[in-house]
Each structure stands twice: as C-alpha cells, then as structure tokens.
mmCIF file of C-alpha atoms in Angstrom:
data_model
loop_
_atom_site.group_PDB
_atom_site.id
_atom_site.type_symbol
_atom_site.label_atom_id
_atom_site.label_comp_id
_atom_site.label_asym_id
_atom_site.label_seq_id
_atom_site.Cartn_x
_atom_site.Cartn_y
_atom_site.Cartn_z
ATOM 1 C CA MET I 313 21.724 8.149 5.024
ATOM 2 C CA LYS I 314 24.821 7.179 6.981
ATOM 3 C CA ARG I 315 26.317 4.901 4.296
ATOM 4 C CA LYS I 316 25.777 3.511 0.814
ATOM 5 C CA TYR I 317 22.977 0.925 0.584
ATOM 6 C CA THR I 318 22.361 -1.801 -1.999
ATOM 7 C CA ALA I 319 19.070 -3.382 -3.054
ATOM 8 C CA ALA I 320 17.934 -6.454 -4.977
ATOM 9 C CA ILE I 321 14.700 -6.806 -6.933
ATOM 10 C CA ILE I 322 12.833 -10.121 -6.734
ATOM 11 C CA GLY I 323 10.406 -10.413 -9.648
ATOM 12 C CA CYS I 324 11.160 -8.460 -12.834
ATOM 13 C CA GLY I 325 7.624 -7.531 -13.856
ATOM 14 C CA ASP I 326 6.014 -4.148 -14.469
ATOM 15 C CA ILE I 327 5.919 -2.887 -10.868
ATOM 16 C CA ALA I 328 9.624 -3.642 -10.441
ATOM 17 C CA HIS I 329 10.480 -0.752 -12.783
ATOM 18 C CA HIS I 330 8.953 1.656 -10.261
ATOM 19 C CA HIS I 331 11.030 0.185 -7.443
ATOM 20 C CA VAL I 332 14.207 0.649 -9.491
ATOM 21 C CA SER I 333 13.255 4.264 -10.230
ATOM 22 C CA GLY I 334 12.628 4.928 -6.560
ATOM 23 C CA TYR I 335 15.934 3.403 -5.475
ATOM 24 C CA LYS I 336 17.870 5.439 -8.031
ATOM 25 C CA LEU I 337 16.255 8.678 -6.848
ATOM 26 C CA ALA I 338 16.958 7.685 -3.243
ATOM 27 C CA GLY I 339 20.655 7.069 -3.971
ATOM 28 C CA ILE I 340 20.420 3.297 -3.410
ATOM 29 C CA GLU I 341 22.265 1.002 -5.819
ATOM 30 C CA VAL I 342 20.280 -1.893 -7.306
ATOM 31 C CA SER I 343 22.939 -4.592 -7.335
ATOM 32 C CA ALA I 344 20.935 -7.659 -8.403
ATOM 33 C CA VAL I 345 17.662 -8.928 -9.851
ATOM 34 C CA VAL I 346 15.940 -12.285 -9.421
ATOM 35 C CA ASP I 347 13.450 -13.896 -11.804
ATOM 36 C CA PRO I 348 12.996 -17.448 -13.111
ATOM 37 C CA LEU I 349 12.610 -16.049 -16.647
ATOM 38 C CA LYS I 350 15.954 -15.283 -18.280
ATOM 39 C CA ALA I 351 14.377 -12.788 -20.703
ATOM 40 C CA ALA I 352 13.054 -10.724 -17.781
ATOM 41 C CA ARG I 353 16.426 -10.748 -16.030
ATOM 42 C CA ASP I 354 18.240 -9.796 -19.215
ATOM 43 C CA GLN I 355 15.880 -6.889 -19.874
ATOM 44 C CA PHE I 356 16.374 -5.425 -16.405
ATOM 45 C CA SER I 357 20.124 -5.961 -16.364
ATOM 46 C CA SER I 358 20.459 -4.264 -19.737
ATOM 47 C CA GLU I 359 18.027 -1.412 -19.127
ATOM 48 C CA TYR I 360 19.336 -0.404 -15.714
ATOM 49 C CA GLY I 361 22.951 -1.591 -15.807
ATOM 50 C CA ILE I 362 22.483 -4.081 -12.971
ATOM 51 C CA ALA I 363 25.575 -6.154 -12.290
ATOM 52 C CA ALA I 364 24.128 -9.505 -11.221
ATOM 53 C CA ASP I 365 21.056 -11.585 -11.978
ATOM 54 C CA TYR I 366 19.807 -14.822 -10.455
ATOM 55 C CA GLU I 367 17.214 -17.439 -11.292
ATOM 56 C CA SER I 368 16.080 -17.975 -7.695
ATOM 57 C CA VAL I 369 16.045 -16.373 -4.268
ATOM 58 C CA GLU I 370 18.311 -19.172 -3.037
ATOM 59 C CA GLU I 371 20.909 -18.282 -5.665
ATOM 60 C CA LEU I 372 20.790 -14.621 -4.663
ATOM 61 C CA PHE I 373 21.413 -15.201 -0.975
ATOM 62 C CA SER I 374 24.093 -17.819 -1.539
ATOM 63 C CA ALA I 375 26.026 -15.295 -3.651
ATOM 64 C CA GLU I 376 25.439 -11.967 -1.880
ATOM 65 C CA LYS I 377 23.450 -10.185 0.795
ATOM 66 C CA PRO I 378 21.960 -6.845 -0.277
ATOM 67 C CA ASP I 379 20.884 -4.403 2.403
ATOM 68 C CA ILE I 380 17.320 -4.151 1.086
ATOM 69 C CA VAL I 381 15.155 -6.484 -0.979
ATOM 70 C CA SER I 382 12.080 -5.538 -3.007
ATOM 71 C CA VAL I 383 9.554 -8.355 -3.396
ATOM 72 C CA CYS I 384 7.768 -7.585 -6.669
ATOM 73 C CA THR I 385 6.223 -10.990 -7.305
ATOM 74 C CA TRP I 386 2.501 -11.756 -7.711
ATOM 75 C CA HIS I 387 0.156 -11.804 -4.705
ATOM 76 C CA LEU I 388 0.486 -15.438 -3.629
ATOM 77 C CA LEU I 389 4.282 -15.290 -3.875
ATOM 78 C CA HIS I 390 4.849 -12.435 -1.417
ATOM 79 C CA PRO I 391 5.400 -14.367 1.841
ATOM 80 C CA GLY I 392 8.102 -16.787 0.623
ATOM 81 C CA PRO I 393 10.738 -14.291 -0.601
ATOM 82 C CA THR I 394 10.004 -11.951 2.322
ATOM 83 C CA ILE I 395 10.620 -14.710 4.857
ATOM 84 C CA ALA I 396 13.708 -15.911 2.955
ATOM 85 C CA ALA I 397 15.147 -12.389 2.942
ATOM 86 C CA ALA I 398 14.650 -12.046 6.690
ATOM 87 C CA GLU I 399 16.254 -15.429 7.347
ATOM 88 C CA ALA I 400 19.205 -14.352 5.188
ATOM 89 C CA GLY I 401 19.740 -11.338 7.456
ATOM 90 C CA VAL I 402 18.645 -8.586 5.074
ATOM 91 C CA SER I 403 18.207 -5.245 6.850
ATOM 92 C CA GLY I 404 14.965 -4.257 5.153
ATOM 93 C CA VAL I 405 12.265 -5.612 2.833
ATOM 94 C CA ILE I 406 9.857 -3.632 0.676
ATOM 95 C CA CYS I 407 7.132 -6.092 -0.312
ATOM 96 C CA GLU I 408 4.476 -5.241 -2.865
ATOM 97 C CA LYS I 409 0.804 -5.073 -1.891
ATOM 98 C CA PRO I 410 -1.320 -6.886 -0.925
ATOM 99 C CA MET I 411 0.931 -7.998 1.906
ATOM 100 C CA ALA I 412 -0.525 -11.517 1.735
ATOM 101 C CA VAL I 413 -3.719 -13.361 0.849
ATOM 102 C CA GLY I 414 -4.610 -14.528 4.338
ATOM 103 C CA LEU I 415 -3.907 -13.227 7.822
ATOM 104 C CA ASP I 416 -1.829 -16.198 8.960
ATOM 105 C CA LEU I 417 0.685 -15.587 6.160
ATOM 106 C CA ALA I 418 0.865 -11.888 7.052
ATOM 107 C CA ASP I 419 1.602 -12.842 10.656
ATOM 108 C CA GLN I 420 4.335 -15.243 9.558
ATOM 109 C CA MET I 421 5.979 -12.447 7.562
ATOM 110 C CA ILE I 422 5.881 -10.047 10.504
ATOM 111 C CA GLU I 423 7.044 -12.595 13.071
ATOM 112 C CA THR I 424 9.961 -13.808 10.944
ATOM 113 C CA CYS I 425 11.133 -10.272 10.177
ATOM 114 C CA GLU I 426 10.917 -9.266 13.826
ATOM 115 C CA ARG I 427 12.814 -12.377 14.914
ATOM 116 C CA HIS I 428 15.686 -11.635 12.527
ATOM 117 C CA GLY I 429 15.715 -7.847 12.995
ATOM 118 C CA THR I 430 14.520 -7.128 9.439
ATOM 119 C CA LYS I 431 12.431 -3.991 8.893
ATOM 120 C CA LEU I 432 9.339 -4.951 6.874
ATOM 121 C CA VAL I 433 7.643 -2.366 4.657
ATOM 122 C CA ILE I 434 4.626 -3.032 2.434
ATOM 123 C CA SER I 435 4.563 -0.904 -0.708
ATOM 124 C CA HIS I 436 1.602 1.336 0.040
ATOM 125 C CA GLN I 437 3.692 4.153 -1.437
ATOM 126 C CA ARG I 438 0.617 6.362 -1.968
ATOM 127 C CA ARG I 439 0.973 7.271 1.715
ATOM 128 C CA PHE I 440 3.747 9.565 0.482
ATOM 129 C CA THR I 441 1.549 11.526 -1.951
ATOM 130 C CA PRO I 442 0.859 15.175 -1.051
ATOM 131 C CA GLY I 443 -2.934 14.979 -1.376
ATOM 132 C CA TRP I 444 -3.231 12.282 1.248
ATOM 133 C CA GLU I 445 -0.675 13.956 3.496
ATOM 134 C CA LYS I 446 -2.679 17.209 3.352
ATOM 135 C CA ALA I 447 -5.917 15.362 4.148
ATOM 136 C CA ARG I 448 -4.264 13.683 7.134
ATOM 137 C CA GLU I 449 -3.015 17.060 8.351
ATOM 138 C CA LEU I 450 -6.527 18.527 8.114
ATOM 139 C CA VAL I 451 -8.022 15.587 10.008
ATOM 140 C CA VAL I 452 -5.379 15.801 12.755
ATOM 141 C CA ASN I 453 -5.962 19.546 13.112
ATOM 142 C CA GLY I 454 -9.714 19.067 13.474
ATOM 143 C CA ALA I 455 -10.643 20.963 10.304
ATOM 144 C CA ILE I 456 -13.971 19.093 10.015
ATOM 145 C CA GLY I 457 -14.413 18.127 13.653
ATOM 146 C CA LYS I 458 -15.113 14.546 14.681
ATOM 147 C CA ILE I 459 -14.917 12.185 11.692
ATOM 148 C CA GLU I 460 -18.120 10.221 11.232
ATOM 149 C CA HIS I 461 -18.111 8.646 7.776
ATOM 150 C CA VAL I 462 -15.810 7.927 4.795
ATOM 151 C CA ASP I 463 -16.741 6.910 1.237
ATOM 152 C CA SER I 464 -14.377 4.985 -1.046
ATOM 153 C CA LYS I 465 -15.002 3.362 -4.449
ATOM 154 C CA VAL I 466 -12.531 1.436 -6.601
ATOM 155 C CA MET I 467 -12.379 -0.811 -9.649
ATOM 156 C CA GLN I 468 -10.010 -3.700 -10.485
ATOM 157 C CA GLY I 469 -10.527 -5.852 -7.427
ATOM 158 C CA LEU I 470 -10.371 -5.884 -3.650
ATOM 159 C CA LEU I 471 -6.846 -7.348 -3.532
ATOM 160 C CA ASN I 472 -5.566 -4.884 -6.126
ATOM 161 C CA CYS I 473 -6.903 -1.328 -5.917
ATOM 162 C CA GLY I 474 -8.949 -2.111 -2.824
ATOM 163 C CA THR I 475 -5.715 -2.637 -0.894
ATOM 164 C CA HIS I 476 -4.591 0.924 -1.585
ATOM 165 C CA ALA I 477 -8.021 2.398 -0.830
ATOM 166 C CA ILE I 478 -8.513 0.748 2.558
ATOM 167 C CA ASP I 479 -4.912 1.479 3.528
ATOM 168 C CA GLY I 480 -5.242 5.083 2.353
ATOM 169 C CA VAL I 481 -8.333 5.802 4.420
ATOM 170 C CA ARG I 482 -6.624 4.329 7.458
ATOM 171 C CA PHE I 483 -3.547 6.493 6.826
ATOM 172 C CA VAL I 484 -5.523 9.735 6.585
ATOM 173 C CA LEU I 485 -7.370 8.837 9.797
ATOM 174 C CA GLY I 486 -4.154 8.025 11.667
ATOM 175 C CA ASP I 487 -4.387 4.209 11.430
ATOM 176 C CA PRO I 488 -7.232 3.616 13.906
ATOM 177 C CA ALA I 489 -8.230 0.162 15.105
ATOM 178 C CA THR I 490 -11.060 -1.722 13.398
ATOM 179 C CA GLU I 491 -13.990 -2.991 15.481
ATOM 180 C CA TRP I 492 -16.056 -4.965 12.963
ATOM 181 C CA VAL I 493 -16.737 -5.517 9.274
ATOM 182 C CA MET I 494 -19.860 -6.515 7.324
ATOM 183 C CA GLY I 495 -19.122 -7.608 3.760
ATOM 184 C CA ALA I 496 -20.910 -8.682 0.587
ATOM 185 C CA VAL I 497 -19.253 -10.388 -2.393
ATOM 186 C CA GLU I 498 -20.354 -11.560 -5.837
ATOM 187 C CA ARG I 499 -18.419 -13.984 -8.046
ATOM 188 C CA LYS I 500 -20.115 -15.433 -11.111
ATOM 189 C CA SER I 501 -17.199 -15.323 -13.549
ATOM 190 C CA GLU I 502 -13.758 -16.952 -13.587
ATOM 191 C CA ARG I 503 -12.041 -13.664 -12.812
ATOM 192 C CA PHE I 504 -8.395 -13.772 -11.718
ATOM 193 C CA GLU I 505 -5.964 -11.108 -10.526
ATOM 194 C CA ARG I 506 -2.281 -12.076 -10.882
ATOM 195 C CA ASP I 507 -3.049 -15.794 -10.719
ATOM 196 C CA THR I 508 -5.414 -15.299 -7.747
ATOM 197 C CA PRO I 509 -9.182 -15.925 -8.039
ATOM 198 C CA ILE I 510 -11.025 -12.729 -7.080
ATOM 199 C CA GLU I 511 -14.558 -11.415 -6.809
ATOM 200 C CA ASP I 512 -16.582 -9.717 -9.562
ATOM 201 C CA GLY I 513 -17.749 -7.105 -7.075
ATOM 202 C CA SER I 514 -17.675 -6.471 -3.337
ATOM 203 C CA MET I 515 -18.596 -3.995 -0.663
ATOM 204 C CA GLY I 516 -17.830 -3.563 2.991
ATOM 205 C CA LEU I 517 -19.115 -1.531 5.900
ATOM 206 C CA ILE I 518 -16.110 -1.070 8.158
ATOM 207 C CA GLN I 519 -16.560 0.147 11.738
ATOM 208 C CA LEU I 520 -13.484 1.810 13.214
ATOM 209 C CA GLU I 521 -12.884 2.986 16.750
ATOM 210 C CA ASP I 522 -14.541 6.248 17.852
ATOM 211 C CA GLY I 523 -17.612 5.414 15.762
ATOM 212 C CA ILE I 524 -16.046 6.110 12.346
ATOM 213 C CA GLN I 525 -17.570 4.115 9.491
ATOM 214 C CA ILE I 526 -16.079 3.446 6.043
ATOM 215 C CA ASN I 527 -18.394 2.622 3.166
ATOM 216 C CA PHE I 528 -16.150 0.735 0.726
ATOM 217 C CA GLN I 529 -17.100 -0.755 -2.637
ATOM 218 C CA SER I 530 -15.170 -2.415 -5.441
ATOM 219 C CA ASP I 531 -16.213 -2.950 -9.087
ATOM 220 C CA LEU I 532 -19.811 -1.824 -8.562
ATOM 221 C CA ASP I 533 -19.906 1.809 -9.725
ATOM 222 C CA PRO I 534 -17.129 3.258 -11.928
ATOM 223 C CA GLN I 535 -18.109 6.898 -11.320
ATOM 224 C CA LYS I 536 -15.285 8.545 -9.360
ATOM 225 C CA ALA I 537 -13.934 5.065 -8.580
ATOM 226 C CA SER I 538 -10.260 5.441 -7.705
ATOM 227 C CA PRO I 539 -7.985 3.848 -5.085
ATOM 228 C CA GLY I 540 -6.973 7.338 -4.023
ATOM 229 C CA HIS I 541 -10.303 9.213 -3.972
ATOM 230 C CA PHE I 542 -12.023 9.563 -0.580
ATOM 231 C CA ILE I 543 -14.720 11.773 0.936
ATOM 232 C CA PHE I 544 -14.553 12.318 4.696
ATOM 233 C CA ARG I 545 -17.584 13.636 6.565
ATOM 234 C CA GLY I 546 -17.139 15.151 9.991
ATOM 235 C CA ASP I 547 -19.567 16.856 12.346
ATOM 236 C CA ARG I 548 -18.250 20.244 11.128
ATOM 237 C CA GLY I 549 -17.576 19.732 7.428
ATOM 238 C CA PHE I 550 -16.148 17.636 4.598
ATOM 239 C CA ILE I 551 -12.767 16.751 3.093
ATOM 240 C CA GLU I 552 -12.467 15.378 -0.444
ATOM 241 C CA THR I 553 -9.045 14.109 -1.454
ATOM 242 C CA THR I 554 -7.026 12.191 -4.017
ATOM 243 C CA GLU I 555 -3.293 11.595 -4.104
ATOM 244 C CA THR I 556 -2.824 14.822 -6.110
ATOM 245 C CA TRP I 557 -5.342 17.305 -4.633
ATOM 246 C CA THR I 558 -7.417 17.983 -1.533
ATOM 247 C CA ARG I 559 -10.315 20.326 -0.889
ATOM 248 C CA LEU I 560 -12.111 21.369 2.290
ATOM 249 C CA TRP I 561 -15.617 22.515 3.215
ATOM 250 C CA ASN I 562 -16.250 23.813 6.720
ATOM 251 C CA GLU I 563 -17.660 26.845 8.506
ATOM 252 C CA LYS I 564 -14.684 28.993 7.463
ATOM 253 C CA THR I 565 -14.396 28.184 3.747
ATOM 254 C CA ASN I 566 -17.687 29.497 2.297
ATOM 255 C CA GLY I 567 -18.016 26.413 0.082
ATOM 256 C CA TRP I 568 -15.343 24.075 -1.276
ATOM 257 C CA GLU I 569 -11.812 25.473 -0.876
ATOM 258 C CA ASP I 570 -8.844 23.966 -2.698
ATOM 259 C CA GLN I 571 -5.942 23.218 -0.366
ATOM 260 C CA GLY I 572 -2.868 24.306 -2.316
ATOM 261 C CA LEU I 573 -0.177 21.643 -2.335
ATOM 262 C CA GLY I 574 2.546 23.838 -3.781
ATOM 263 C CA ILE I 575 3.243 21.480 -6.690
ATOM 264 C CA GLU I 576 1.805 20.974 -10.155
ATOM 265 C CA LYS I 577 -0.540 17.977 -10.217
ATOM 266 C CA GLU I 578 1.028 16.428 -13.308
ATOM 267 C CA LYS I 579 4.412 16.323 -11.541
ATOM 268 C CA ILE I 580 3.135 14.251 -8.620
ATOM 269 C CA ASP I 581 4.115 10.569 -8.794
ATOM 270 C CA VAL I 582 1.459 8.195 -7.495
ATOM 271 C CA ILE I 583 3.364 5.007 -8.360
ATOM 272 C CA GLY I 584 7.104 5.153 -8.954
ATOM 273 C CA GLY I 585 9.387 8.144 -8.951
ATOM 274 C CA MET I 586 9.399 10.275 -5.818
ATOM 275 C CA SER I 587 6.717 8.328 -3.945
ATOM 276 C CA ASN I 588 8.802 5.152 -4.122
ATOM 277 C CA ALA I 589 11.965 7.138 -3.412
ATOM 278 C CA ARG I 590 10.471 8.651 -0.260
ATOM 279 C CA GLN I 591 9.334 5.183 0.774
ATOM 280 C CA ALA I 592 12.886 3.842 0.368
ATOM 281 C CA LYS I 593 14.455 6.786 2.209
ATOM 282 C CA GLU I 594 12.092 6.352 5.154
ATOM 283 C CA LEU I 595 13.036 2.655 5.302
ATOM 284 C CA VAL I 596 16.727 3.578 5.495
ATOM 285 C CA ASN I 597 15.925 6.015 8.285
ATOM 286 C CA TRP I 598 14.062 3.252 10.152
ATOM 287 C CA ILE I 599 16.992 0.857 9.659
ATOM 288 C CA GLU I 600 19.320 3.517 11.083
ATOM 289 C CA GLY I 601 17.248 3.896 14.258
ATOM 290 C CA GLY I 602 14.523 6.306 13.177
ATOM 291 C CA PRO I 603 10.780 5.941 13.849
ATOM 292 C CA GLU I 604 8.648 3.118 12.492
ATOM 293 C CA HIS I 605 7.926 3.396 8.775
ATOM 294 C CA ARG I 606 4.467 4.680 7.839
ATOM 295 C CA CYS I 607 4.084 1.594 5.587
ATOM 296 C CA SER I 608 5.353 -0.968 8.099
ATOM 297 C CA GLY I 609 4.047 -4.512 8.092
ATOM 298 C CA ARG I 610 2.140 -3.786 11.295
ATOM 299 C CA TYR I 611 -0.020 -1.178 9.553
ATOM 300 C CA ALA I 612 -0.414 -3.294 6.409
ATOM 301 C CA ARG I 613 -1.595 -6.260 8.476
ATOM 302 C CA ALA I 614 -4.639 -4.251 9.540
ATOM 303 C CA THR I 615 -5.518 -3.710 5.864
ATOM 304 C CA VAL I 616 -5.170 -7.441 5.148
ATOM 305 C CA GLU I 617 -7.401 -8.185 8.136
ATOM 306 C CA ILE I 618 -10.134 -5.876 6.824
ATOM 307 C CA MET I 619 -10.005 -7.381 3.328
ATOM 308 C CA MET I 620 -10.147 -10.930 4.667
ATOM 309 C CA ALA I 621 -13.013 -9.907 6.980
ATOM 310 C CA ILE I 622 -15.039 -8.644 4.000
ATOM 311 C CA LEU I 623 -14.633 -12.025 2.294
ATOM 312 C CA GLU I 624 -15.268 -14.004 5.488
ATOM 313 C CA SER I 625 -18.324 -11.940 6.401
ATOM 314 C CA ALA I 626 -19.836 -12.695 3.000
ATOM 315 C CA ARG I 627 -19.032 -16.396 3.402
ATOM 316 C CA ARG I 628 -20.575 -16.645 6.868
ATOM 317 C CA ASN I 629 -23.400 -14.145 6.339
ATOM 318 C CA GLN I 630 -22.509 -12.385 9.584
ATOM 319 C CA VAL I 631 -20.428 -9.538 11.040
#
C-alpha cells in the first residue's frame, strides 16, 4: 500500500459491519457512512468512531470523495450507488452480492466504472478462504485429471447463497466460460429476500466450456447444503471442499486425504475479518497498478448471467 486510503460505507445494515472490520484489518480508514436512517448512522458512528455520516449518496459526494466505497445496500439498490461512486471519481468500489438483479444493470455498472477509471469489485469474499484456494490449486495442478462434474446445494435463495455457490465453483475451476443453462424454478409462496421476490426452490444444469457440468440446486435438499460446499469429479478422482477444509481422493491417496491448510478451522473467517481484509488489500493493489482483482465485476457478471439464465430457462421452458 503506497499511501493511506479512506473508505465510505453506503448502507449501515448487518453486512456493513464486516466491511468495516475488513477495512480496519487492512489499514484503511472508514471516514464516512451513508444511510437514510439516522439511528443506523448514529450506531455506526458511535461503534466505530467514524467522523462523518450522511443521509444520501449525493450528500456524501458533495462533501468529500473517499478513495473506496462499499455498497452494502439491499439487492435492488446496488447499481445506483455504484454508478454514482464511479461518476464521482472514486478509485474503487466494493459492492455487495448479488452484483445486480438483471444483466443489463450489471453491464451498466461495469461500463460506468470502466469509463471513469473506477475499479469495481463484487463482494464474493469467500474467494479468499483457504479451503477454496486449496481446491483451486489442486484443480490447476491436475490432481483429479480432467474435471467432468460439480455438485452444489444451498438454502436461502438463488440470489442470496446461490450467488456465492455459483461464483465459488467458477473460482475453483479458474472462471471458465458458460455455454448453456437449463433451469427449473418453483414459486408458490410470497417469499422475499431483501425486498426482492424470489423462488421457493430452483435448480440448474450449467454447461461450462471443456464439457464441465455443474448440478446446482437451491432450497430443495438441506443435507450438506452450503454456499461453500462443493464436490468436484474428475476422470482421475474427487475433490470435496468448503471454505475451511478440502479433501482429495485420487490414485495416490488410498481413500480420502485431508489437505492440511495450516490453520485452525475455527479461526478462518468466511464473512468479515481476514477474508474481507484480503479483498480490500487486493483492491488497493489493483488500484495501484496490480493485476485484476479475483472478485472483479467482470467475473461477477458471469455469475449474474448464470442466475438470470436459470430463471429465464424456467420461464421459457428451454435451454
């Protein structure tokens, strides 16, 4: 880090606490918070000793320009503050997942940030967890040969935990391109997720390049349903992983072999703490001329496209 950076938090809800924790660990000062609710602003300002608070994004950018902005609003409110931050000349944005509800909005976010030179990161911070990093390393090194199939099950909605699961599988595989999606969706209730109507259950068969298929399901079977739990099948073995552990089965292991991560599982942060800190540090490195962030908007767009394709496939009854 070549200099001292400042950050502002837009949206003072639960997830915002994890962003503050990450910035503090990364050595980035949180200089301001934004929320239309005074009680939320007061709580954050008091709890974290934040100097300034604002009722709106417009007030923030008329008074100051932080280096980085975290967009911690609900799903449908992600594009607006992200675009406003880019137009205000902010160096970097960390926007919560899902990136957007709709591909056109995701494209607007990316295009605006690129036009104004703003580095856009979507908070898929689980990409920084050691279990997933180990699984990616094993895949890259050919530990189970050619990948053929991946299983993933989650609860709590496609736009919520499903976002992390689809993104996580893509990360472990090296972010391959998607060729087609076949989806099925059920909605009989009035279920909502952060003011967004969502499905009661869904599933998707996702065909990636090189013949890899992902079998994804949400809210259908709770057994081992987790946004971080995946099973990869290759032509020479299996990898099972979560954010906190990974195990391998191939011709050399004589059964399942735990892949030591060198850290106690209970000390691994999945949300908040070091995972968010590493995410923030990698953004600073990108701002200072380093390589593209592993959670960049370009990668997150592919996850949005898959989720929207599951819903659209179910609507059209076709691939």
